[in-house]
Amino acid sequence: MTSKIKVNILADGGDNAIITSDGAGSFTASSGLASSVQSVGGIQNTPAFYAYLSSNISNFTANQYNTIVFQTELMDTASCYDTSTGVFTPNVAGKYFCFAQAKMGNFGDGAGNKYVTLAFFWGGTSTQAGQTNIEANGETTVSLSNIVNFNGTTDSLRVRGYQNDGAGTRFVVGGSGSGTGVGAYTYFGAYRIIGA
Amino acid sequence: MSTILVNNIKDTGNNTLLTSDGSGTVTLGSGFPQNTPAFLAYVSANQNLTDSTTTKVDIDTTQIDTHSAFDTANNRFTVPSGQAGTYQLFAQANIGNANGSAANLRDHYLYIYKNGSGIAFSDHNPNSSWWAQNTSYVSLITDLAVGDYIEMYAYINVGAGDGRIVSIDSGRIKSFLYGHKLIGA
């Protein structure tokens, strides 16, 4: 038999409130419950998205950060990633696990001491960067991951690449590998962490 | 206004929804969504790979395996019954050559495989200035069905001899594969 108890405060044996109701259906979770349940947004790792660069970027401007716009989404639960700007602006406050990878290279001037850098940008500021040295005509993949706190309204994150080669073609590789290497060369993704 | 003092709330099937320790620390019942299955498995011994050949990485030791879903004999994670969903996967491998410090590491690739085919990879080609070692990473978010299996593969081109997946250096795990299910994604 199913029973019903009407109550405005659900408390533990130590009289610590777990859930309080105003009697009109508006609930307040205790901090203990909120930390477990993440009351805002529910128990979900969302918003979440994963997008990749579907076509090559050529002629990166040398010696400056260039935004990489990952044009193709494989998932985007809350439409928080903009495929036209490359910007992720989650609509739920919280901490997010963010990750990115880019395959970059250059057809350089033949001189040594070349490098490529991949960075997360928070607004107009770089928050984290990974860098790999590379010979002229070389190609390499740089990866990043971090936990980032968003306010759920205006905070946003994008990925930018940097190449110091002063001549030739600087490029970011899009699309997918061939043969046994199926999968995107260059991508960006994130999801919300529960209870962090 | 009324108050009910209780440390354990169960449904009519006697399943625990949540419990409290009496001091305000609340634990959700197992029926609530969790980021599981989750696993982290690593390479415990250096593995030499035939030069210029794509080879499965011998991930033979688990550190986390919530559902006993990682098969160390076959070096793979298999989605168990009832656990289809969206997963985040991550692979890392320290790649070098079997000759130790010789700087002859050329193009090399790290893959995440699903059901025998690559679904994500990291690609390095240093061109003419060879390296001694490099740590490659690759990750993705992807949907997995029950029975889908995940493995890590690598391709290493070295100037002479074989390639190598480096396992542990001074107690630090250098080559591993992890993953967990996302909730609600």
Coordinates of C-alpha atoms in Angstrom, one line a residue:
Chain A
M1 CA 0.0 0.0 0.0
T2 CA 1.3 3.4 -0.8
S3 CA 1.0 6.0 1.9
K4 CA 1.3 9.8 2.0
I5 CA 2.8 12.0 4.7
K6 CA 2.5 15.8 4.4
V7 CA 5.4 17.7 5.9
N8 CA 7.2 20.9 5.4
I9 CA 10.5 20.0 7.0
L10 CA 12.4 16.7 6.4
A11 CA 15.1 16.5 9.0
D12 CA 17.5 13.8 10.2
G13 CA 17.8 12.3 13.6
G14 CA 20.0 15.2 14.7
D15 CA 17.3 17.6 13.7
N16 CA 19.3 18.9 10.8
A17 CA 17.0 19.9 8.0
I18 CA 17.5 18.0 4.8
I19 CA 14.7 19.5 2.7
T20 CA 12.4 22.4 3.7
S21 CA 9.2 23.4 1.9
D22 CA 7.3 26.7 2.2
G23 CA 4.1 24.8 2.0
A24 CA 3.5 26.0 -1.5
G25 CA 5.8 23.7 -3.4
S26 CA 9.0 25.8 -3.1
F27 CA 11.8 23.6 -1.7
T28 CA 15.1 24.5 -0.1
A29 CA 17.8 21.8 0.1
S30 CA 20.2 21.8 2.9
S31 CA 23.8 22.4 2.1
G32 CA 24.5 18.7 2.7
L33 CA 21.9 17.7 0.2
A34 CA 22.9 20.3 -2.2
S35 CA 26.5 19.2 -2.2
S36 CA 25.3 15.7 -3.1
V37 CA 22.6 16.5 -5.5
Q38 CA 23.7 19.8 -7.0
S39 CA 20.2 21.1 -6.6
V40 CA 20.5 23.7 -9.3
G41 CA 20.3 21.8 -12.6
G42 CA 19.7 18.4 -11.1
I43 CA 22.0 15.3 -11.1
Q44 CA 23.3 15.7 -14.6
N45 CA 26.6 16.3 -16.3
T46 CA 25.0 18.9 -18.4
P47 CA 25.3 21.2 -20.3
A48 CA 27.8 19.1 -22.3
F49 CA 29.1 19.5 -25.8
Y50 CA 31.7 18.0 -28.2
A51 CA 32.6 19.6 -31.5
Y52 CA 35.4 19.2 -34.0
L53 CA 37.1 21.1 -36.8
S54 CA 35.6 19.7 -40.0
S55 CA 37.8 21.5 -42.5
N56 CA 41.3 22.8 -42.4
I57 CA 42.3 26.3 -41.4
S58 CA 45.0 27.7 -43.5
N59 CA 47.3 30.7 -43.2
F60 CA 47.1 31.3 -39.5
T61 CA 48.4 34.8 -38.8
A62 CA 51.8 34.3 -37.3
N63 CA 52.8 35.5 -33.8
Q64 CA 49.4 36.0 -32.5
Y65 CA 46.5 33.9 -31.1
N66 CA 43.9 32.9 -33.6
T67 CA 40.5 31.6 -32.5
I68 CA 39.7 28.1 -33.7
V69 CA 36.1 27.7 -34.7
F70 CA 35.1 24.0 -34.4
Q71 CA 32.4 24.0 -37.0
T72 CA 30.7 20.6 -36.4
E73 CA 29.0 19.4 -33.3
L74 CA 28.6 15.8 -32.4
M75 CA 26.6 16.7 -29.3
D76 CA 25.4 19.9 -27.6
T77 CA 22.8 19.2 -24.9
A78 CA 21.8 22.8 -24.2
S79 CA 23.0 24.6 -27.4
C80 CA 25.7 26.4 -25.4
Y81 CA 28.4 26.1 -28.0
D82 CA 28.3 28.5 -31.0
T83 CA 29.6 26.8 -34.2
S84 CA 30.0 30.2 -35.8
T85 CA 32.2 31.8 -33.2
G86 CA 33.8 28.9 -31.4
V87 CA 32.6 30.1 -28.0
F88 CA 31.2 27.9 -25.2
T89 CA 28.9 29.8 -22.9
P90 CA 27.1 27.4 -20.5
N91 CA 23.7 28.4 -19.2
V92 CA 24.1 26.6 -15.8
A93 CA 26.5 27.9 -13.2
G94 CA 29.1 25.5 -12.0
K95 CA 32.5 23.9 -12.6
Y96 CA 33.1 22.2 -16.0
F97 CA 35.7 19.8 -17.2
C98 CA 36.9 21.3 -20.5
F99 CA 39.3 19.7 -23.0
A100 CA 40.7 20.5 -26.4
Q101 CA 43.1 19.2 -29.0
A102 CA 44.5 20.6 -32.2
K103 CA 46.8 19.2 -34.8
M104 CA 48.9 22.1 -36.1
G105 CA 51.9 22.5 -38.4
N106 CA 53.7 24.8 -40.7
F107 CA 55.4 24.9 -44.0
G108 CA 58.0 27.2 -42.7
D109 CA 61.0 29.3 -43.7
G110 CA 63.4 26.5 -43.0
A111 CA 64.7 28.0 -39.8
G112 CA 64.6 26.1 -36.5
N113 CA 63.1 27.1 -33.2
K114 CA 59.5 26.8 -34.3
Y115 CA 56.6 26.2 -32.0
V116 CA 52.9 25.9 -31.8
T117 CA 50.7 26.8 -28.9
L118 CA 47.1 25.9 -28.0
A119 CA 45.3 27.8 -25.3
F120 CA 42.0 28.2 -23.5
F121 CA 40.9 31.8 -23.5
W122 CA 38.6 33.2 -20.8
G123 CA 37.1 36.3 -22.4
G124 CA 40.2 37.9 -23.8
T125 CA 42.7 36.3 -21.5
S126 CA 44.5 33.1 -21.8
T127 CA 43.9 30.8 -18.8
Q128 CA 46.0 27.8 -19.8
A129 CA 48.2 27.0 -22.7
G130 CA 50.1 24.0 -24.0
Q131 CA 53.1 24.4 -26.3
T132 CA 55.1 22.1 -28.5
N133 CA 58.3 22.9 -30.4
I134 CA 58.3 21.8 -33.9
E135 CA 60.6 21.8 -36.9
A136 CA 59.8 23.6 -40.1
N137 CA 57.4 21.4 -42.1
G138 CA 56.6 19.4 -39.0
E139 CA 53.1 18.6 -37.6
T140 CA 52.2 18.0 -34.1
T141 CA 49.2 17.7 -31.8
V142 CA 48.7 19.8 -28.7
S143 CA 46.2 18.8 -26.0
L144 CA 44.6 20.7 -23.1
S145 CA 42.3 20.0 -20.2
N146 CA 41.2 22.0 -17.2
I147 CA 38.3 22.5 -14.7
V148 CA 36.8 26.0 -15.2
N149 CA 34.2 27.8 -13.1
F150 CA 31.4 29.5 -15.1
N151 CA 28.7 31.8 -13.8
G152 CA 26.0 30.4 -16.1
T153 CA 25.3 33.7 -17.8
T154 CA 28.2 35.6 -19.3
D155 CA 31.3 33.5 -18.7
S156 CA 32.6 31.9 -21.8
L157 CA 35.5 29.9 -23.1
R158 CA 37.2 29.5 -26.5
V159 CA 40.3 27.9 -27.9
R160 CA 43.0 29.7 -29.7
G161 CA 46.1 28.6 -31.5
Y162 CA 49.4 30.3 -32.0
Q163 CA 52.3 29.7 -34.4
N164 CA 55.5 31.6 -34.4
D165 CA 56.5 30.7 -38.0
G166 CA 57.1 33.9 -39.9
A167 CA 56.8 32.5 -43.4
G168 CA 54.9 29.9 -45.4
T169 CA 51.6 28.3 -44.6
R170 CA 50.6 27.9 -41.0
F171 CA 47.7 25.5 -40.6
V172 CA 45.3 23.6 -38.4
V173 CA 44.2 20.2 -39.6
G174 CA 40.4 19.6 -39.7
G175 CA 38.4 16.6 -40.6
S176 CA 39.1 13.0 -39.7
G177 CA 42.0 10.6 -40.2
S178 CA 42.0 7.9 -42.7
G179 CA 42.7 4.2 -42.5
T180 CA 42.9 3.0 -39.0
G181 CA 43.0 6.6 -37.7
V182 CA 39.3 7.4 -37.7
G183 CA 38.5 10.3 -35.5
A184 CA 38.8 14.0 -35.4
Y185 CA 42.2 15.7 -35.4
T186 CA 41.1 18.9 -33.7
Y187 CA 38.2 19.2 -31.2
F188 CA 36.8 21.0 -28.2
G189 CA 34.4 19.6 -25.5
A190 CA 33.1 20.2 -22.0
Y191 CA 30.7 18.9 -19.4
R192 CA 29.5 20.1 -16.0
I193 CA 30.8 18.4 -12.9
I194 CA 28.3 17.4 -10.2
G195 CA 28.8 18.6 -6.7
A196 CA 32.2 20.4 -7.2
Chain B
M1 CA 4.6 23.3 10.8
S2 CA 5.8 19.7 11.5
T3 CA 9.1 17.9 11.5
I4 CA 9.9 14.3 10.9
L5 CA 13.2 13.0 12.3
V6 CA 14.6 10.3 10.1
N7 CA 18.0 9.0 9.0
N8 CA 16.9 6.8 6.2
I9 CA 14.3 7.3 3.5
K10 CA 13.2 4.3 1.5
D11 CA 10.6 3.8 -1.2
T12 CA 7.8 1.4 -0.9
G13 CA 10.0 -1.3 -2.4
N14 CA 12.3 -0.8 0.6
N15 CA 15.0 0.7 -1.6
T16 CA 17.1 3.4 0.1
L17 CA 16.6 6.8 -1.5
L18 CA 18.9 8.7 0.8
T19 CA 20.5 8.3 4.2
S20 CA 21.9 10.7 6.8
D21 CA 24.5 10.1 9.4
G22 CA 22.5 12.1 11.9
S23 CA 24.9 15.0 11.6
G24 CA 23.6 16.4 8.3
T25 CA 25.9 14.4 6.0
V26 CA 23.6 13.0 3.3
T27 CA 24.3 10.1 1.1
L28 CA 22.3 9.4 -2.0
G29 CA 21.0 5.9 -2.6
S30 CA 22.6 3.8 -5.4
G31 CA 19.5 4.4 -7.5
F32 CA 20.4 8.0 -8.1
P33 CA 22.4 8.6 -11.3
Q34 CA 26.2 8.3 -10.9
N35 CA 29.2 8.8 -13.1
T36 CA 29.6 5.1 -13.3
P37 CA 30.8 2.8 -14.8
A38 CA 34.2 4.4 -14.3
F39 CA 37.6 2.9 -14.9
L40 CA 41.2 3.8 -15.0
A41 CA 43.7 1.1 -16.2
Y42 CA 47.3 1.4 -17.0
V43 CA 50.3 -0.2 -18.6
S44 CA 52.4 -1.9 -15.8
A45 CA 55.4 -2.9 -17.9
N46 CA 57.2 -1.4 -20.9
Q47 CA 55.8 -2.7 -24.1
N48 CA 57.9 -2.8 -27.3
L49 CA 55.9 -2.2 -30.5
T50 CA 57.0 -3.3 -33.9
D51 CA 58.2 -0.4 -35.9
S52 CA 55.6 1.4 -38.1
T53 CA 52.8 -1.0 -37.1
T54 CA 49.6 -0.1 -35.4
T55 CA 49.4 -2.3 -32.2
K56 CA 47.1 -2.6 -29.3
V57 CA 48.5 -1.3 -26.1
D58 CA 48.8 -3.8 -23.3
I59 CA 46.8 -2.2 -20.6
D60 CA 47.1 -4.9 -17.9
T61 CA 46.3 -3.3 -14.5
T62 CA 43.3 -1.6 -13.2
Q63 CA 43.3 1.2 -10.6
I64 CA 39.6 2.0 -10.7
D65 CA 37.0 -0.4 -12.1
T66 CA 33.6 0.2 -10.6
H67 CA 31.7 -2.5 -12.5
S68 CA 34.5 -5.0 -13.2
A69 CA 34.1 -4.0 -16.8
F70 CA 37.8 -3.7 -17.7
D71 CA 39.3 -7.0 -19.0
T72 CA 43.0 -6.9 -18.3
A73 CA 43.6 -10.1 -20.2
N74 CA 42.2 -8.5 -23.4
N75 CA 43.2 -4.9 -22.5
R76 CA 39.7 -3.6 -23.0
F77 CA 36.7 -1.9 -21.3
T78 CA 33.3 -3.3 -22.3
V79 CA 30.1 -1.5 -21.5
P80 CA 28.2 -3.8 -19.1
S81 CA 24.5 -4.6 -19.2
G82 CA 22.3 -1.7 -18.4
Q83 CA 25.0 0.9 -18.7
A84 CA 24.6 2.3 -22.2
G85 CA 25.0 6.0 -22.4
T86 CA 27.3 8.9 -23.2
Y87 CA 30.9 8.4 -22.0
Q88 CA 34.0 10.6 -21.7
L89 CA 37.1 8.7 -22.6
F90 CA 40.8 9.7 -22.3
A91 CA 44.0 8.0 -23.3
Q92 CA 47.6 8.9 -22.6
A93 CA 50.8 7.2 -23.6
N94 CA 54.4 8.0 -23.2
I95 CA 55.9 7.0 -26.5
G96 CA 59.6 6.4 -27.3
N97 CA 61.8 3.9 -28.8
A98 CA 63.0 0.5 -27.5
N99 CA 66.6 1.8 -27.4
G100 CA 65.9 4.0 -24.5
S101 CA 67.2 7.5 -25.0
A102 CA 68.0 7.4 -28.7
A103 CA 66.5 10.4 -30.3
N104 CA 64.9 8.7 -33.3
L105 CA 61.2 8.9 -32.6
R106 CA 59.5 10.0 -35.8
D107 CA 55.8 10.1 -36.6
H108 CA 53.6 8.5 -34.0
Y109 CA 49.9 8.2 -33.3
L110 CA 47.8 7.3 -30.3
Y111 CA 44.3 6.0 -30.8
I112 CA 41.1 5.2 -28.9
Y113 CA 39.4 2.2 -30.6
K114 CA 35.8 1.3 -30.4
N115 CA 34.8 -2.3 -31.5
G116 CA 38.1 -2.6 -33.4
S117 CA 38.1 0.7 -35.2
G118 CA 39.6 4.1 -34.3
I119 CA 37.3 6.8 -33.1
A120 CA 39.8 9.3 -31.8
F121 CA 43.5 9.9 -32.2
S122 CA 46.4 12.1 -31.7
D123 CA 48.9 12.7 -34.5
H124 CA 52.6 13.8 -34.2
N125 CA 55.1 14.2 -37.0
P126 CA 58.2 16.0 -35.9
N127 CA 59.6 15.9 -39.5
S128 CA 63.3 16.0 -39.5
S129 CA 64.2 16.6 -35.9
W130 CA 63.6 13.4 -34.1
W131 CA 62.6 13.1 -30.5
A132 CA 63.6 10.7 -27.7
Q133 CA 60.1 10.5 -26.2
N134 CA 56.7 12.2 -26.3
T135 CA 53.6 11.9 -24.3
S136 CA 50.5 11.8 -26.4
Y137 CA 46.9 12.4 -25.3
V138 CA 43.5 11.9 -26.8
S139 CA 40.0 12.3 -25.5
L140 CA 36.4 12.5 -26.6
I141 CA 32.8 12.3 -25.6
T142 CA 30.9 9.5 -27.4
D143 CA 27.8 7.3 -27.1
L144 CA 28.4 3.7 -26.2
A145 CA 26.0 0.8 -26.3
V146 CA 26.0 -2.3 -24.1
G147 CA 28.7 -4.6 -25.4
D148 CA 30.8 -1.9 -27.1
Y149 CA 34.4 -2.3 -26.2
I150 CA 37.2 0.3 -25.9
E151 CA 40.9 -0.2 -26.4
M152 CA 44.0 1.9 -26.9
Y153 CA 46.3 1.5 -29.9
A154 CA 49.5 3.1 -31.0
Y155 CA 51.6 3.5 -34.1
I156 CA 55.3 4.4 -33.7
N157 CA 57.9 5.0 -36.4
V158 CA 61.4 5.0 -35.1
G159 CA 64.6 5.3 -37.1
A160 CA 66.0 2.0 -36.0
G161 CA 64.6 -0.9 -33.9
D162 CA 61.2 -0.9 -32.4
G163 CA 59.0 1.6 -30.7
R164 CA 58.1 1.5 -27.0
I165 CA 55.2 2.4 -24.7
V166 CA 56.7 3.5 -21.5
S167 CA 54.8 2.2 -18.4
I168 CA 55.9 3.6 -15.1
D169 CA 58.7 6.0 -14.2
S170 CA 59.7 6.4 -10.6
G171 CA 56.2 5.3 -9.5
R172 CA 54.4 7.6 -11.9
I173 CA 52.0 6.0 -14.3
K174 CA 52.8 7.3 -17.8
S175 CA 50.5 5.3 -20.1
F176 CA 46.8 4.7 -19.2
L177 CA 43.2 4.8 -20.4
Y178 CA 40.2 6.0 -18.4
G179 CA 36.6 6.7 -18.9
H180 CA 33.3 7.2 -17.1
K181 CA 29.6 7.6 -18.0
L182 CA 28.1 11.1 -18.1
I183 CA 24.8 11.7 -16.4
G184 CA 22.0 13.1 -18.5
A185 CA 24.1 13.9 -21.5

